Coordinates of C-alpha atoms in Angstrom, one line a residue:
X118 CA -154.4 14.2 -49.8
X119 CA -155.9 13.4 -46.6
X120 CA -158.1 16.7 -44.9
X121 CA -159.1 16.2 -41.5
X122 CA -162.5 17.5 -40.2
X123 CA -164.8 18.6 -37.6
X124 CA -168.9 17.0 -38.1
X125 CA -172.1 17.7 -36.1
X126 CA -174.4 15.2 -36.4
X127 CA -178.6 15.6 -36.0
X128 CA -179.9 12.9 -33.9
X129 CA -181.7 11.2 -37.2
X130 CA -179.9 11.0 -40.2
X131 CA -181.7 9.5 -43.4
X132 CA -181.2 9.6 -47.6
X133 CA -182.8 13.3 -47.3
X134 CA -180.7 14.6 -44.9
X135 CA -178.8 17.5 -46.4
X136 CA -175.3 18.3 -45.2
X137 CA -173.3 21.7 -45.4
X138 CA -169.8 22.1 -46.4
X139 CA -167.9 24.9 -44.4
X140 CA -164.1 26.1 -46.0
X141 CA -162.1 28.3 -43.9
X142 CA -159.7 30.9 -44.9
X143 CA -155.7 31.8 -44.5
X144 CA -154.7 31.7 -41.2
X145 CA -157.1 30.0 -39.8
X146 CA -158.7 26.2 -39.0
X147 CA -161.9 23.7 -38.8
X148 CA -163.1 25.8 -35.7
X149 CA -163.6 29.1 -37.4
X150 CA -166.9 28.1 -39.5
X151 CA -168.1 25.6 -37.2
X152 CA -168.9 28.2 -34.7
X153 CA -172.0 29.0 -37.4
X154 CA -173.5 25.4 -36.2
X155 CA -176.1 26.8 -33.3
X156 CA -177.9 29.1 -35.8
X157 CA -177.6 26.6 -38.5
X158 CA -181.2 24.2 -39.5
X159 CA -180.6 21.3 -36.6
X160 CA -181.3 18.8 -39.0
X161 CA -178.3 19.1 -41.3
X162 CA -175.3 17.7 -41.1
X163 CA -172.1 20.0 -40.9
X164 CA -168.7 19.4 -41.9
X165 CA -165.7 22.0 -41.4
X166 CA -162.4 21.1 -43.5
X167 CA -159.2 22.1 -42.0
X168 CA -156.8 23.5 -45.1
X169 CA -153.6 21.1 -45.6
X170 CA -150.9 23.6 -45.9
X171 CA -149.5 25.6 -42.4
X172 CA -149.3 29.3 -42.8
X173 CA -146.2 31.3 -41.5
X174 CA -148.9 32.8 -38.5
X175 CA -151.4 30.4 -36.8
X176 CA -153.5 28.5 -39.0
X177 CA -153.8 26.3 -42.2
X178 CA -154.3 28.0 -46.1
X179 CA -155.4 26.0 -49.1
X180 CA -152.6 27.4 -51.2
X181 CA -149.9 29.9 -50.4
X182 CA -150.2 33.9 -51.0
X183 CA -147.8 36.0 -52.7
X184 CA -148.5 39.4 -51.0
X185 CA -145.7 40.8 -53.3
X186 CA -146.9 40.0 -56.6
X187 CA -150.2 39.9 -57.7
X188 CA -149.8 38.2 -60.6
X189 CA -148.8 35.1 -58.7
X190 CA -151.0 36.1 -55.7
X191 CA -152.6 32.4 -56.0
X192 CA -150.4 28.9 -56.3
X193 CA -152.7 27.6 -58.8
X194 CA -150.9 24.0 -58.6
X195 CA -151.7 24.1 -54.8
X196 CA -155.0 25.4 -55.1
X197 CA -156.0 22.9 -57.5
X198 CA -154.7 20.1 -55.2
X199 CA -156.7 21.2 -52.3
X200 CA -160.1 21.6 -55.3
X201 CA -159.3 18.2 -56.0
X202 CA -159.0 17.2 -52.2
X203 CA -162.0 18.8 -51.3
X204 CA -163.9 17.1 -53.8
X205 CA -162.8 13.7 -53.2
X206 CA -163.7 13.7 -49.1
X207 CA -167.2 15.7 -50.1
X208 CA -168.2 12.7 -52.3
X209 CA -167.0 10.3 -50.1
X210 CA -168.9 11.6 -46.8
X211 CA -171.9 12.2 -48.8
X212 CA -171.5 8.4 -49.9
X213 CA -170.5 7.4 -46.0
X214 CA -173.7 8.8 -45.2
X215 CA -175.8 7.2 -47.9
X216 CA -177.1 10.9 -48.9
X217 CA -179.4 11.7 -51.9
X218 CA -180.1 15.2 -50.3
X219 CA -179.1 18.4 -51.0
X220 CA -175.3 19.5 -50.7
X221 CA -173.9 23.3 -49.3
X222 CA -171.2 25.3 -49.4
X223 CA -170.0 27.7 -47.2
X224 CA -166.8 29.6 -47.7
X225 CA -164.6 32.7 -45.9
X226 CA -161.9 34.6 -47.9
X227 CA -159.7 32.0 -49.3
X228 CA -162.1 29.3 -49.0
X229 CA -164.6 31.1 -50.8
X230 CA -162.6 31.5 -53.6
X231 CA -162.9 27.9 -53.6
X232 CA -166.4 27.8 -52.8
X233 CA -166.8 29.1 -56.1
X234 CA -165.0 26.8 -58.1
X235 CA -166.1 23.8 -56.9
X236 CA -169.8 24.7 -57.1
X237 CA -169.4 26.2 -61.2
X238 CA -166.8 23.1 -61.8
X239 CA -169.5 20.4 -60.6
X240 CA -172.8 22.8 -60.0
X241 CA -174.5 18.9 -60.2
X242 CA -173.5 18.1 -56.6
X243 CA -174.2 21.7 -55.1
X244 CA -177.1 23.8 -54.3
X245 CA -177.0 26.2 -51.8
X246 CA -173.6 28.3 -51.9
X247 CA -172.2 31.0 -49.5
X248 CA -169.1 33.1 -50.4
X249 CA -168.2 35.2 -47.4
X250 CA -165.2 38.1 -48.4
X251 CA -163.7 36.8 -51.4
X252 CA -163.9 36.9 -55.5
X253 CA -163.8 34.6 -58.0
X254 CA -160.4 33.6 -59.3
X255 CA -160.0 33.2 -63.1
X256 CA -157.1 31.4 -63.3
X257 CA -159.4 28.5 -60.7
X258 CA -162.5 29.1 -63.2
X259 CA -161.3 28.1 -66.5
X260 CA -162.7 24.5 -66.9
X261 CA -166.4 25.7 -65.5
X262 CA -169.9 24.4 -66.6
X263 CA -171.9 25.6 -69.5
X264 CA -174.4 23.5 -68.8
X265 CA -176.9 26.0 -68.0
X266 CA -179.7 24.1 -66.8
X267 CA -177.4 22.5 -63.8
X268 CA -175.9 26.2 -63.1
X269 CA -179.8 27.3 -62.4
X270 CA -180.5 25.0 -59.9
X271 CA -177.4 26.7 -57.6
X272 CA -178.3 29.2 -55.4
X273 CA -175.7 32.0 -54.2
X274 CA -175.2 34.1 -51.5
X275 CA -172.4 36.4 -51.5
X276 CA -171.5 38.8 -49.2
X277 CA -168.5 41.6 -48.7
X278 CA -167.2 44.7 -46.3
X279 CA -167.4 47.7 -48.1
X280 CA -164.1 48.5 -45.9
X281 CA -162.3 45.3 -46.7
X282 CA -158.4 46.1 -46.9
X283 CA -157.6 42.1 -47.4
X284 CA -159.9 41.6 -51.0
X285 CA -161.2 44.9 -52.2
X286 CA -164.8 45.1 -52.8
X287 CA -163.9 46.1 -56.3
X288 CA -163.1 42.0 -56.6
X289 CA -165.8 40.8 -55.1
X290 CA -167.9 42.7 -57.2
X291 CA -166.8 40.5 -59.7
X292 CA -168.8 38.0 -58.7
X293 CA -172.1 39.3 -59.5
X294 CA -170.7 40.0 -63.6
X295 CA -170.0 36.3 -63.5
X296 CA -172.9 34.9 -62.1
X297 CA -175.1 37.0 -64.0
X298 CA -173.3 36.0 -67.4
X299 CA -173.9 32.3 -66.4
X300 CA -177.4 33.0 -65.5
X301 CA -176.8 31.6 -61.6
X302 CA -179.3 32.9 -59.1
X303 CA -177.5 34.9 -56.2
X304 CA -177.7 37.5 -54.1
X305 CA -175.4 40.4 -53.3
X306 CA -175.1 42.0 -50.2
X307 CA -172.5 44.9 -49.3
X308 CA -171.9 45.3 -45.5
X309 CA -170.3 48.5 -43.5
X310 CA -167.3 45.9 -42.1
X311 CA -163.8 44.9 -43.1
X312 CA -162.9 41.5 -43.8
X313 CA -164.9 39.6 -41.6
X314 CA -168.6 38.7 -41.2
X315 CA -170.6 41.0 -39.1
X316 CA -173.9 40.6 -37.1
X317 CA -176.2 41.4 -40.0
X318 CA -174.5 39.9 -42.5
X319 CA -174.4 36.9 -40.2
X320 CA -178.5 36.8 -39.4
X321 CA -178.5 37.3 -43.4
X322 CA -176.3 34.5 -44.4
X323 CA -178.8 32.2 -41.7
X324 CA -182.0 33.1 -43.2
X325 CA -180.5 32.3 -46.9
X326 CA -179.8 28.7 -45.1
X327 CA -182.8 28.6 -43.2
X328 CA -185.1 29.1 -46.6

């Protein structure tokens, strides 16, 4: 599966460079994420994945939604496809690049649901790893890492709306029982907002990048 991408560049690129991985969510594209770049570290390199699949609205998903039956809210085969995608074209630019540097993640919504399996699936390639609105999915987490040691050296920072009517907070909540049980370092935040990112939570999710 081929994923097409958007990439900023620093002027100097060497072995050390790190890069960050951005994943959008349903409905929307590449562009969403990459607006982050001019309060991102001007060093990095950024890459913003467009999802594969084209929603009913405007916009791309990395699996389909079934609003009317939770227990097949997530395609799993898709979702797994696009896992699998994503990994492929992160290994590949990090090798196009020549990169021994740190790798991040950064995820809204769908793609943080994503975010999350790909860092606790390979938590070898990953260090820094944002989930914006979103939870962990079960049915995407059941081939994970034990390997403590490699799960310490990730660092999470997840965020949610306390007024979220797309993924309740009671979800993303989740997160923190799952982390904790793993022994992951992370950070919680709540934020009076819906399902989006706003200005706080935005300055916090910069100074997590920034550190």
């Amino acid at each position: 599966m081929d994923l097409q991408y958007l990439v900023r560049e620093p002027e100097t690129i060497t072995p050390d460079s790190k890069i960050l991985f951005m994943l959008h969510g349903y409905g929307s594209n590449e562009e969403d994420l990459f607006s982050f770049v001019p309060t991102l570290p001007h060093d990095w390199i950024v890459v913003s994945f467009t999802a594969p699949l084209s929603t009913d609205f405007e916009g791309f998903s990395w699996y389909d939604i079934n609003f009317n039956n939770p227990e097949e809210f997530v395609d799993v085969k898709q979702a797994k496809e696009s896992l699998n995608a994503i990994l492929e074209h992160i290994v590949h630019i990090r090798e196009q690049y020549g990169l021994k540097g740190d790798t991040h993640l950064c995820g809204f919504s769908q793609g943080g649901i994503l975010s999350y399996a790909l860092a606790l699936k390979n938590p070898q390639l990953f260090s820094k790893v944002a989930c914006l609105s979103c939870y962990p999915e079960e049915k995407l987490l059941t081939d994970i890492s034990k390997d403590r040691k490699q799960l310490q050296h990730l660092r999470f920072f997840i965020s949610h709306g306390t007024d979220d009517a797309i993924i309740p907070m009671e979800w993303g909540r989740k997160a923190a029982d799952l982390l904790y049980e793993l022994s992951c370092y992370f950070t919680f935040r709540e934020y009076m907002s819906g399902h989006g990112v706003n200005q706080k939570n935005y300055m916090d999710l910069m100074d997590f990048f920034a550190k």
